[in-house]
Coordinates of N, CA and C in Angstrom, one line a residue:
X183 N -118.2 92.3 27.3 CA -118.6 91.3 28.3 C -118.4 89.9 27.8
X184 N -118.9 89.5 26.5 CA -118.7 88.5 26.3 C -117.1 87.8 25.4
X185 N -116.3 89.0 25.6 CA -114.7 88.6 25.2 C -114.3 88.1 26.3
X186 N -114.5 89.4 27.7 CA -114.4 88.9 28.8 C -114.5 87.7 29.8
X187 N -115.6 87.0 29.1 CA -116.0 85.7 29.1 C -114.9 84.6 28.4
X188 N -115.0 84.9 27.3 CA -114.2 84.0 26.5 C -112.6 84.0 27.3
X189 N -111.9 85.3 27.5 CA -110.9 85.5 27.8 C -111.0 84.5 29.3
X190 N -111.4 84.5 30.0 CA -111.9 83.7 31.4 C -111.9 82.2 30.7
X191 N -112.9 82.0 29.8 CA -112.7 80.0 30.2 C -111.5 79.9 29.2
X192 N -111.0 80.5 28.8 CA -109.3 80.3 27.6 C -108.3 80.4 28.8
X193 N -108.6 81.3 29.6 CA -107.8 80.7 30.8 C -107.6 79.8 31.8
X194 N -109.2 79.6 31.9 CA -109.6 78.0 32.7 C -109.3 76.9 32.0
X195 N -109.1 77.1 30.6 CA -108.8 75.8 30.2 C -107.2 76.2 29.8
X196 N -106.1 76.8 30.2 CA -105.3 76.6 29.9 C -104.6 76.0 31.2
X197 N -105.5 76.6 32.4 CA -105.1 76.1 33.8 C -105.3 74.7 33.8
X198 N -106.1 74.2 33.5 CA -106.9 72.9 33.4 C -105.6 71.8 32.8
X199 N -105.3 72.5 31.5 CA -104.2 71.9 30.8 C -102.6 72.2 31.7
X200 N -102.3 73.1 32.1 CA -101.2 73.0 33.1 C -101.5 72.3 33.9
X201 N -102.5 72.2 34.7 CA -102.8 71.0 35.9 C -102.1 69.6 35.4
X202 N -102.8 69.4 33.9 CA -103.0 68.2 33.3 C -101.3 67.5 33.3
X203 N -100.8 68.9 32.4 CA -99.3 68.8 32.3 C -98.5 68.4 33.8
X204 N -98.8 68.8 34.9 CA -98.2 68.5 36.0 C -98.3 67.3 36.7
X205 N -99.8 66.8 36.3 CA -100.0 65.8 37.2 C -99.7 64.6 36.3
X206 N -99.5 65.3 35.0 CA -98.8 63.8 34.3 C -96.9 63.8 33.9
X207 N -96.2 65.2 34.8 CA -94.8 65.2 34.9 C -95.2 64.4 36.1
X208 N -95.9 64.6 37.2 CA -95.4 64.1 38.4 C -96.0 62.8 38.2
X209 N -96.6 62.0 37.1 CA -97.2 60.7 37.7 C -95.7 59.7 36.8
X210 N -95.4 60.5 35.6 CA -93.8 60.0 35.4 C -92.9 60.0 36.3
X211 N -93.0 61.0 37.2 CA -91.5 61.0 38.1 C -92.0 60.0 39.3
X212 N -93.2 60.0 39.8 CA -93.5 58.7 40.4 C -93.0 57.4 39.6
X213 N -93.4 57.2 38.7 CA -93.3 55.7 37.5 C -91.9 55.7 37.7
X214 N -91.3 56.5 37.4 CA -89.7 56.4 37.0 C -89.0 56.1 38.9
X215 N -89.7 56.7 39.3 CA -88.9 56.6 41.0 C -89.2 55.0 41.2
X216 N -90.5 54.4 41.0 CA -90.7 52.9 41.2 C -90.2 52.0 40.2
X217 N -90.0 52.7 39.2 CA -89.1 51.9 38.4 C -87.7 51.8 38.7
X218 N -86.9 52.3 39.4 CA -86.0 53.1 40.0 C -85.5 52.1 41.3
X219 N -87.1 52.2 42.2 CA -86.6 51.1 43.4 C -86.8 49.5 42.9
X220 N -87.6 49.0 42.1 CA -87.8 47.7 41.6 C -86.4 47.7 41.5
X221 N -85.9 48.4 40.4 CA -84.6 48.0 40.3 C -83.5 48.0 41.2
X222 N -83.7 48.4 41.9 CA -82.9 48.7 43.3 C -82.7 47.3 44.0
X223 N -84.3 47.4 44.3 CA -84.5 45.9 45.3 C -84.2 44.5 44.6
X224 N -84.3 44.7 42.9 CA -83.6 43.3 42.0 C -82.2 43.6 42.5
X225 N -81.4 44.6 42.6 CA -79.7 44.6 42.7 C -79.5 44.2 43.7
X226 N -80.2 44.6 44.7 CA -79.6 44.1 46.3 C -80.0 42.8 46.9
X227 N -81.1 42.2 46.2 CA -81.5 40.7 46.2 C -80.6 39.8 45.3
X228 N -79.9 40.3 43.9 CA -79.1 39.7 43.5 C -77.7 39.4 44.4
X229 N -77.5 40.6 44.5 CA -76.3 41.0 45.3 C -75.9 39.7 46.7
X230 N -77.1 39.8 47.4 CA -77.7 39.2 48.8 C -77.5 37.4 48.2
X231 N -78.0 37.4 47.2 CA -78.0 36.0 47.2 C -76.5 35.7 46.1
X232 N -75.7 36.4 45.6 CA -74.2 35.9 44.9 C -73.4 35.9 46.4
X233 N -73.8 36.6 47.4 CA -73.0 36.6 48.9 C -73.0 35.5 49.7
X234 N -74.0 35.1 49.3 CA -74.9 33.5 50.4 C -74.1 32.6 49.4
X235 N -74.4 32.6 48.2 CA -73.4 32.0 47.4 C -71.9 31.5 48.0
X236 N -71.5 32.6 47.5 CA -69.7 33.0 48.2 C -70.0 32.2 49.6
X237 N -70.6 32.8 50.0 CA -70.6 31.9 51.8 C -70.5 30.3 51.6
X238 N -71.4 30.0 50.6 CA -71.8 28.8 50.6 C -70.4 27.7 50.0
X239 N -70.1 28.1 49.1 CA -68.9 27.8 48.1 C -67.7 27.8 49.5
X240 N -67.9 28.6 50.0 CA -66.3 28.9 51.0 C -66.5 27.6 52.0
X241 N -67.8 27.4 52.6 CA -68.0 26.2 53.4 C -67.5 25.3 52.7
X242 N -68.0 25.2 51.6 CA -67.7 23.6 51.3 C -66.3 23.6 50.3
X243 N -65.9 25.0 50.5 CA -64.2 24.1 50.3 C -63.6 24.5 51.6
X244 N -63.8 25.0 52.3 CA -63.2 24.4 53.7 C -63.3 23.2 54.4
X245 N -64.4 22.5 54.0 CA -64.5 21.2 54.4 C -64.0 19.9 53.5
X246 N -63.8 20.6 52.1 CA -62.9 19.7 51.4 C -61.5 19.6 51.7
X247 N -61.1 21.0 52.1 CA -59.3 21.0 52.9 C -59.4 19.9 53.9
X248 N -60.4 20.3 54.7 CA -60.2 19.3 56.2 C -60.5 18.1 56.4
X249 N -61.1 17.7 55.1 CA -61.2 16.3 54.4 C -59.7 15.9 53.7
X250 N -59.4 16.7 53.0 CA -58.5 16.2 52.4 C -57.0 16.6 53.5
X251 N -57.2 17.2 54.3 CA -55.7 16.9 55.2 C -55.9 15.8 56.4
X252 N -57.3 15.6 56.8 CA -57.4 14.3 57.3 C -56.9 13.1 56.8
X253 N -57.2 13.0 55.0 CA -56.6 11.5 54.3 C -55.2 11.7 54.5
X254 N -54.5 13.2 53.9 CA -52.8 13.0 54.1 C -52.8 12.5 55.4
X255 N -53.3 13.1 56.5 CA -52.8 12.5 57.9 C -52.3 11.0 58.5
X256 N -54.0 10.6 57.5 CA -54.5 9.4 58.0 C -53.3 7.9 56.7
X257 N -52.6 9.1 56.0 CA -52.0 8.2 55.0 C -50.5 8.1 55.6
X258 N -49.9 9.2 55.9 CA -48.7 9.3 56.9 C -48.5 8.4 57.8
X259 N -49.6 8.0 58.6 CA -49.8 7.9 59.7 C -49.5 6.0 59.5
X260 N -50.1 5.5 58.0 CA -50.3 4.2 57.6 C -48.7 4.2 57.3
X261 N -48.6 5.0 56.0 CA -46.7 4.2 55.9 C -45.8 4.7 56.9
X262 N -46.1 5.4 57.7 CA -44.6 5.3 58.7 C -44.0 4.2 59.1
X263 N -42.9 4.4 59.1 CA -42.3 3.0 59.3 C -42.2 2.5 60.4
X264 N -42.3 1.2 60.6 CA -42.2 0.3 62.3 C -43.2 0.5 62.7
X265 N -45.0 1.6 62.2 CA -45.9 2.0 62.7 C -46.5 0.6 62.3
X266 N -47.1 0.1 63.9 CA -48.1 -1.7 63.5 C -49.5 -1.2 64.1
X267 N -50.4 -1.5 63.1 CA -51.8 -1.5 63.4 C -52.4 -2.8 63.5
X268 N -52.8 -2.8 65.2 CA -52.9 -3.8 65.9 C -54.4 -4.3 65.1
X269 N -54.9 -3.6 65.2 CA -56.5 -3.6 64.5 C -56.8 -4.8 62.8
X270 N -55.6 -4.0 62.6 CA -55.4 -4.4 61.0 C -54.5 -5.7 61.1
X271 N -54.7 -6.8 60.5 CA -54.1 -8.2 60.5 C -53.3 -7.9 59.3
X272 N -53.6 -7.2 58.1 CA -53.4 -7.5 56.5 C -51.9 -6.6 56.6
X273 N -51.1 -7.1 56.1 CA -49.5 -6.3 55.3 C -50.0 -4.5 55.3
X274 N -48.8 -4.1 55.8 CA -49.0 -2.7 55.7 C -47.6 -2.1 55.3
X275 N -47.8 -1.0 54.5 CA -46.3 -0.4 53.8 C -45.6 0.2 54.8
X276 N -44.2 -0.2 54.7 CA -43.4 -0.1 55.9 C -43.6 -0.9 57.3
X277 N -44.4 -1.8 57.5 CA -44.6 -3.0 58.7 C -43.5 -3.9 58.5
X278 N -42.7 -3.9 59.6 CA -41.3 -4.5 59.7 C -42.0 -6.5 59.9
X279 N -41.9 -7.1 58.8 CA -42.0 -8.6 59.0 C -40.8 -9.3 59.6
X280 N -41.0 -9.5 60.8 CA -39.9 -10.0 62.0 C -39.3 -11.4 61.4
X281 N -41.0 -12.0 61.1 CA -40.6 -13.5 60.7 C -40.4 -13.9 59.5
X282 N -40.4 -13.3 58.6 CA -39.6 -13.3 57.3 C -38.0 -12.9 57.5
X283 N -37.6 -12.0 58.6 CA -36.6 -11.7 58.6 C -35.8 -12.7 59.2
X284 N -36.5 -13.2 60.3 CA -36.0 -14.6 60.9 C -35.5 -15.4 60.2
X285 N -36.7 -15.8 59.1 CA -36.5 -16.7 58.5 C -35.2 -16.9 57.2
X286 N -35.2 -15.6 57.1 CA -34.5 -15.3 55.9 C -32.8 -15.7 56.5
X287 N -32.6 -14.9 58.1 CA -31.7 -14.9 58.7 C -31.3 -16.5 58.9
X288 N -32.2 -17.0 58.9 CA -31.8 -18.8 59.2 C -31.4 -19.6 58.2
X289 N -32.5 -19.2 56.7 CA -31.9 -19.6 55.3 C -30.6 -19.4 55.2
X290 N -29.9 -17.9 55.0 CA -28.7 -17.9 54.9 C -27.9 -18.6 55.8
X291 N -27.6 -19.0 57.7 CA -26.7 -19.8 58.0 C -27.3 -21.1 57.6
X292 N -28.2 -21.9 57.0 CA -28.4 -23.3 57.2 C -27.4 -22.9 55.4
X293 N -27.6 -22.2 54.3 CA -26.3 -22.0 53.1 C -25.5 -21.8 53.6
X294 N -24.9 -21.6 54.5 CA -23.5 -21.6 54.6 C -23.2 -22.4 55.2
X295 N -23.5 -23.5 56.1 CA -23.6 -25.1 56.6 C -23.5 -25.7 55.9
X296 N -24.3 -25.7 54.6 CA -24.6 -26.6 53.5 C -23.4 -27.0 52.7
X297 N -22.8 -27.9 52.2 CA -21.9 -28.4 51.8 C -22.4 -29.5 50.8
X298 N -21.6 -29.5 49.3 CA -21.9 -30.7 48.4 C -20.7 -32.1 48.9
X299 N -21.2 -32.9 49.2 CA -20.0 -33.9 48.8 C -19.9 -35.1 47.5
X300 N -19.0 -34.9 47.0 CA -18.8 -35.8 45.9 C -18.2 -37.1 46.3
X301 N -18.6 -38.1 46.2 CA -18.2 -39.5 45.8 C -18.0 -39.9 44.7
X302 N -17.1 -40.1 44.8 CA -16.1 -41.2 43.3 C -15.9 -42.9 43.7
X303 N -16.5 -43.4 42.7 CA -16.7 -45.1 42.8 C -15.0 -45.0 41.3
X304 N -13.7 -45.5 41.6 CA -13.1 -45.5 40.6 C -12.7 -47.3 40.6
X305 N -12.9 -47.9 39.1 CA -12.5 -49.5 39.3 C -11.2 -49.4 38.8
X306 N -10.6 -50.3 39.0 CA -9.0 -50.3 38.7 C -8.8 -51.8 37.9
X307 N -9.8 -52.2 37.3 CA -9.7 -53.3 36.3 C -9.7 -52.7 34.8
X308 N -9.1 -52.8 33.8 CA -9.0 -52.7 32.5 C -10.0 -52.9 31.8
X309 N -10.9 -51.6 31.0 CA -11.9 -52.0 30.6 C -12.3 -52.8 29.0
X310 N -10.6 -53.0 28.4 CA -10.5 -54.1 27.4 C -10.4 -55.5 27.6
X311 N -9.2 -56.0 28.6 CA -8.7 -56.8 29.2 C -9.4 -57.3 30.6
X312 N -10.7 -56.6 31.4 CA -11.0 -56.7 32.4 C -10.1 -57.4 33.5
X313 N -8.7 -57.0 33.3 CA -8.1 -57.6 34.0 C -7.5 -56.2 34.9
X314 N -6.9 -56.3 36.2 CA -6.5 -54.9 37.0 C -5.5 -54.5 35.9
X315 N -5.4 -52.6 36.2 CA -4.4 -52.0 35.6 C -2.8 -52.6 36.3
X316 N -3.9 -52.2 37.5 CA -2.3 -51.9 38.7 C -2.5 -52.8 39.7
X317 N -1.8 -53.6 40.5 CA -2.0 -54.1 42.2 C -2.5 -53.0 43.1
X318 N -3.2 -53.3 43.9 CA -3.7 -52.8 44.9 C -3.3 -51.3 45.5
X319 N -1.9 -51.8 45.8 CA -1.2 -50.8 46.1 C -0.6 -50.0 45.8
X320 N -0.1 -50.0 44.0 CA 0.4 -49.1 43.3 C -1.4 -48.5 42.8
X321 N -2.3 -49.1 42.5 CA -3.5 -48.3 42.4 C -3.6 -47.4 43.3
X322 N -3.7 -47.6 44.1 CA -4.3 -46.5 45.7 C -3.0 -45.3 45.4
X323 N -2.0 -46.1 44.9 CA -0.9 -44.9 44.5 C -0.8 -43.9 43.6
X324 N -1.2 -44.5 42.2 CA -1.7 -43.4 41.4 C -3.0 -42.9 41.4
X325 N -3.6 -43.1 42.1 CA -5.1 -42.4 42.5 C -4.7 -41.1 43.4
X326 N -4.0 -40.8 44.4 CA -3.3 -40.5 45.3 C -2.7 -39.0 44.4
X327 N -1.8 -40.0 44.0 CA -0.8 -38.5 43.2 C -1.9 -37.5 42.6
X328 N -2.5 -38.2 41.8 CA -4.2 -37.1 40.5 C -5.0 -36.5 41.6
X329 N -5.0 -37.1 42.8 CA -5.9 -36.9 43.9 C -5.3 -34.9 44.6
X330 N -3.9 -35.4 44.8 CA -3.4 -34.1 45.3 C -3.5 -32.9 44.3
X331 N -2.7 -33.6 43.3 CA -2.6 -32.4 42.0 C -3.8 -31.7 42.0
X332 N -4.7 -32.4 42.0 CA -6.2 -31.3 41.6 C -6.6 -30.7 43.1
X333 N -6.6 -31.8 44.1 CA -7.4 -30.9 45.3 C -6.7 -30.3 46.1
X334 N -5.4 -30.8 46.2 CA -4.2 -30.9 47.2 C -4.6 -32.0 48.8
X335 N -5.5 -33.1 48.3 CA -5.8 -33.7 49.3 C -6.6 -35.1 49.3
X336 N -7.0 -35.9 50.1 CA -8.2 -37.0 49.6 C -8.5 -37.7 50.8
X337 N -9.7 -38.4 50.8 CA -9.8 -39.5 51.5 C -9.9 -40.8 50.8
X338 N -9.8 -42.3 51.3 CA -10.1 -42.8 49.8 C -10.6 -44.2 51.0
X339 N -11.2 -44.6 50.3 CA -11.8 -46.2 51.0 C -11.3 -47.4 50.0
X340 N -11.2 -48.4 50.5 CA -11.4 -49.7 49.8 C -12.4 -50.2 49.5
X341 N -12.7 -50.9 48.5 CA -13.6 -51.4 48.2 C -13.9 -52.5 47.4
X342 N -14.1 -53.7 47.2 CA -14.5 -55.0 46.3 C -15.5 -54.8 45.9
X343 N -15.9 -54.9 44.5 CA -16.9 -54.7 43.5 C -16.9 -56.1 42.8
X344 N -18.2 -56.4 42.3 CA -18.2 -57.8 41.7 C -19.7 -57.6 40.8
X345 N -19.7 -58.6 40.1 CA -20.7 -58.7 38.9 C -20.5 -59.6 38.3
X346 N -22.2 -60.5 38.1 CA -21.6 -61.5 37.0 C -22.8 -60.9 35.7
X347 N -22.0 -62.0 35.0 CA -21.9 -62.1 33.3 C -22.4 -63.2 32.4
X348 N -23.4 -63.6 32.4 CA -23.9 -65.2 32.2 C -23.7 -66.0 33.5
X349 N -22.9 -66.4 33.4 CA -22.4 -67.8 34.4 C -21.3 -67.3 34.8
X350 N -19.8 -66.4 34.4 CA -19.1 -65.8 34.8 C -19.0 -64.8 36.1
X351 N -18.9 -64.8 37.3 CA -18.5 -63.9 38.0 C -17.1 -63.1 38.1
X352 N -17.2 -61.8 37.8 CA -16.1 -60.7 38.0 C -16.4 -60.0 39.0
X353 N -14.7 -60.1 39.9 CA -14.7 -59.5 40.8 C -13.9 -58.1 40.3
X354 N -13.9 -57.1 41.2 CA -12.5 -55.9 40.8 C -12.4 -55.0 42.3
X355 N -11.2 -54.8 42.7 CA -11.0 -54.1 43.4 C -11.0 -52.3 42.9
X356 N -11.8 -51.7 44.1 CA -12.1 -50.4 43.8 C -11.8 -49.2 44.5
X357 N -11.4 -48.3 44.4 CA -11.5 -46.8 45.2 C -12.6 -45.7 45.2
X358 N -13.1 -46.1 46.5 CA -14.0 -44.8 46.9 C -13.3 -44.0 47.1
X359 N -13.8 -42.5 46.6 CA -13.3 -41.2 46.6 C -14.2 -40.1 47.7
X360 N -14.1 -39.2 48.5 CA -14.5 -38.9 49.1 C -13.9 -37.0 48.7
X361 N -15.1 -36.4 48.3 CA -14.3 -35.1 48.4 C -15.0 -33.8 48.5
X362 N -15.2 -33.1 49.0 CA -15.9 -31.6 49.8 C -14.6 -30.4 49.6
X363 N -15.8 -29.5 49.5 CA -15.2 -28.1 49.8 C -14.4 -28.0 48.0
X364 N -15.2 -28.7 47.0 CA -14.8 -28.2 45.6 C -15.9 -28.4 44.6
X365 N -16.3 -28.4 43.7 CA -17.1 -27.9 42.3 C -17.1 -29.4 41.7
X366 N -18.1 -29.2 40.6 CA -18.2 -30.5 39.8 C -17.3 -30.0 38.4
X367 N -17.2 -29.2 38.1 CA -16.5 -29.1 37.4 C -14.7 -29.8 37.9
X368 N -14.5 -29.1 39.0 CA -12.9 -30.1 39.0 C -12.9 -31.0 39.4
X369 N -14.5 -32.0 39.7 CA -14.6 -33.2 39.9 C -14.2 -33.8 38.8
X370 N -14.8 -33.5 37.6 CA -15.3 -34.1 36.1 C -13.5 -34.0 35.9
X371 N -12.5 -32.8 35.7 CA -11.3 -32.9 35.7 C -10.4 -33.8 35.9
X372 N -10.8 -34.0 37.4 CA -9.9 -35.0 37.9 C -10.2 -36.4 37.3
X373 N -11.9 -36.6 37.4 CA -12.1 -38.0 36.9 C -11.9 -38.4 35.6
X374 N -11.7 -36.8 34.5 CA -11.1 -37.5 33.2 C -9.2 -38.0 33.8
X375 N -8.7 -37.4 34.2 CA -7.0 -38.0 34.3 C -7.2 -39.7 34.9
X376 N -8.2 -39.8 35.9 CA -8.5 -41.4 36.5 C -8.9 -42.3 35.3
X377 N -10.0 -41.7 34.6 CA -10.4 -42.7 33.7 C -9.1 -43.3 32.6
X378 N -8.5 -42.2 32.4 CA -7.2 -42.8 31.2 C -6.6 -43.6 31.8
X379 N -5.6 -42.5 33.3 CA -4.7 -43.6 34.0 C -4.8 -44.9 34.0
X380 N -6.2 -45.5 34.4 CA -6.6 -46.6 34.7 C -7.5 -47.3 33.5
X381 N -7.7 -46.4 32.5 CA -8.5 -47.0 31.0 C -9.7 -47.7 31.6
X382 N -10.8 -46.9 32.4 CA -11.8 -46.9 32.1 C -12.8 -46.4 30.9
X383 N -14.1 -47.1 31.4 CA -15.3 -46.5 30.2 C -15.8 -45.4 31.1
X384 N -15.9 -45.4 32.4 CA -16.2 -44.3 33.1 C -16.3 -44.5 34.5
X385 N -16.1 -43.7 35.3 CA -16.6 -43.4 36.8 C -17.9 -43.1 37.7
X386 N -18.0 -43.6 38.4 CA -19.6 -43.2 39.1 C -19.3 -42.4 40.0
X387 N -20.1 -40.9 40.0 CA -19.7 -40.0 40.7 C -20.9 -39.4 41.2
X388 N -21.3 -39.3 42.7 CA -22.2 -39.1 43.5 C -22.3 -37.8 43.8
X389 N -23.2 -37.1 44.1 CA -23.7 -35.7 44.8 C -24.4 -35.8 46.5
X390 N -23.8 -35.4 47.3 CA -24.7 -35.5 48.3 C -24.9 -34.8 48.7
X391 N -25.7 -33.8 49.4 CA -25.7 -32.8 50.1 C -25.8 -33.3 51.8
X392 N -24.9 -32.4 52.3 CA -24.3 -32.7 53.6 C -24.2 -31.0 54.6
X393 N -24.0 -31.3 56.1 CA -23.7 -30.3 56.4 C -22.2 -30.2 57.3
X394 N -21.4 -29.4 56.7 CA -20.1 -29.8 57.2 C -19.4 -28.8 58.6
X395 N -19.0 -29.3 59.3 CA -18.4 -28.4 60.5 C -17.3 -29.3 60.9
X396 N -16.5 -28.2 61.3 CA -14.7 -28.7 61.9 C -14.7 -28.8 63.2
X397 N -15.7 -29.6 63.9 CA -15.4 -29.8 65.4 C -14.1 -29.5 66.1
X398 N -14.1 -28.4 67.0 CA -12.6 -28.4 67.9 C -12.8 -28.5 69.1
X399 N -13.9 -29.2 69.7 CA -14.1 -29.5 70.8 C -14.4 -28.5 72.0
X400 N -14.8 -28.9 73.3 CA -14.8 -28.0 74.2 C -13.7 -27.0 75.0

């Protein structure tokens, strides 16, 4: 009777201990199942918010494109050429300046109107002797010949020149030179062959600026 006893609570308490064992497999496989969704619901909340991310990022470079093809537009739109922004007063790249062009167009014909003319003051008195090289008329003659050789042409004026000297007055007869459409350089040429011909100390030679045209009438 009393094995049969013993044999009874060694079984109660082995049941006891299987219970024990089960309800502490199943309180792990609960623990591990919630440990299981925690981690679940961290992945799909991570997940959810690297997406909104993505979303977020894609907005704002789509509106950096449409920003940035607006400026190309708006830059195009500034240097095209002959394009005038009525709005805008200030220089713009490729704005055709009419009145610079005008002006430019006028500079060049008023240069090509423009003409130097040289005057030559030549004395024909001896500058040792102060007395004339030549008469009147053989002077205007060798002036004449040096005149063609270098220009192939001349105009020439008369002229009386005078100066005094203490109490002395000297008169001398003189040739104005008149000459266009040539250089200072083959002025200085011609007026060294004058100065010898005639044995001066030197010549007075003028610069004028003039505008020259060959009138041919109506």
């Amino acid at each position: 009777m009393d094995n049969n006893i013993e044999n009874s609570n060694s079984d109660n308490k082995n049941l006891d201990n299987s219970n024990n064992n089960d309800n502490n497999s199943n309180s792990n496989n609960n623990n591990n199942k919630l440990f299981n969704l925690v981690v679940l619901i961290i992945a799909v909340a991570a997940l959810c918010t690297s997406g909104a991310n993505l979303v977020i990022m894609k907005k704002v470079m789509d509106n950096q494109k449409k920003q940035s093809n607006k400026r190309i537009e708006r830059f195009d739109n500034e240097v095209k050429p002959g394009k005038i922004d009525k709005s805008d007063k200030s220089d713009k790249v490729g704005k055709p300046d009419i009145a610079d062009d005008d002006k430019d167009a006028k500079d060049a014909d008023d240069a090509d109107d423009k003409d130097i003319q040289y005057v030559m003051y030549l004395g024909t008195n001896d500058k040792d002797t102060n007395k004339p090289v030549f008469d009147e008329d053989e002077a205007k003659e060798k002036a004449e010949e040096v005149l063609l050789e270098h220009f192939g042409g001349y105009t020439i004026s008369d002229a009386d020149g005078g100066w005094k000297d203490g109490d002395k007055i000297y008169t001398e007869y003189s040739l104005v030179i008149y000459l266009s459409d040539t250089d200072i350089e083959s002025v200085h040429k011609a007026a060294d062959e004058l100065i010898k011909k005639f044995n001066q100390s030197s010549v007075l030679i003028q610069e004028n600026e003039t505008s020259t045209e060959f009138y041919e009438g109506k």
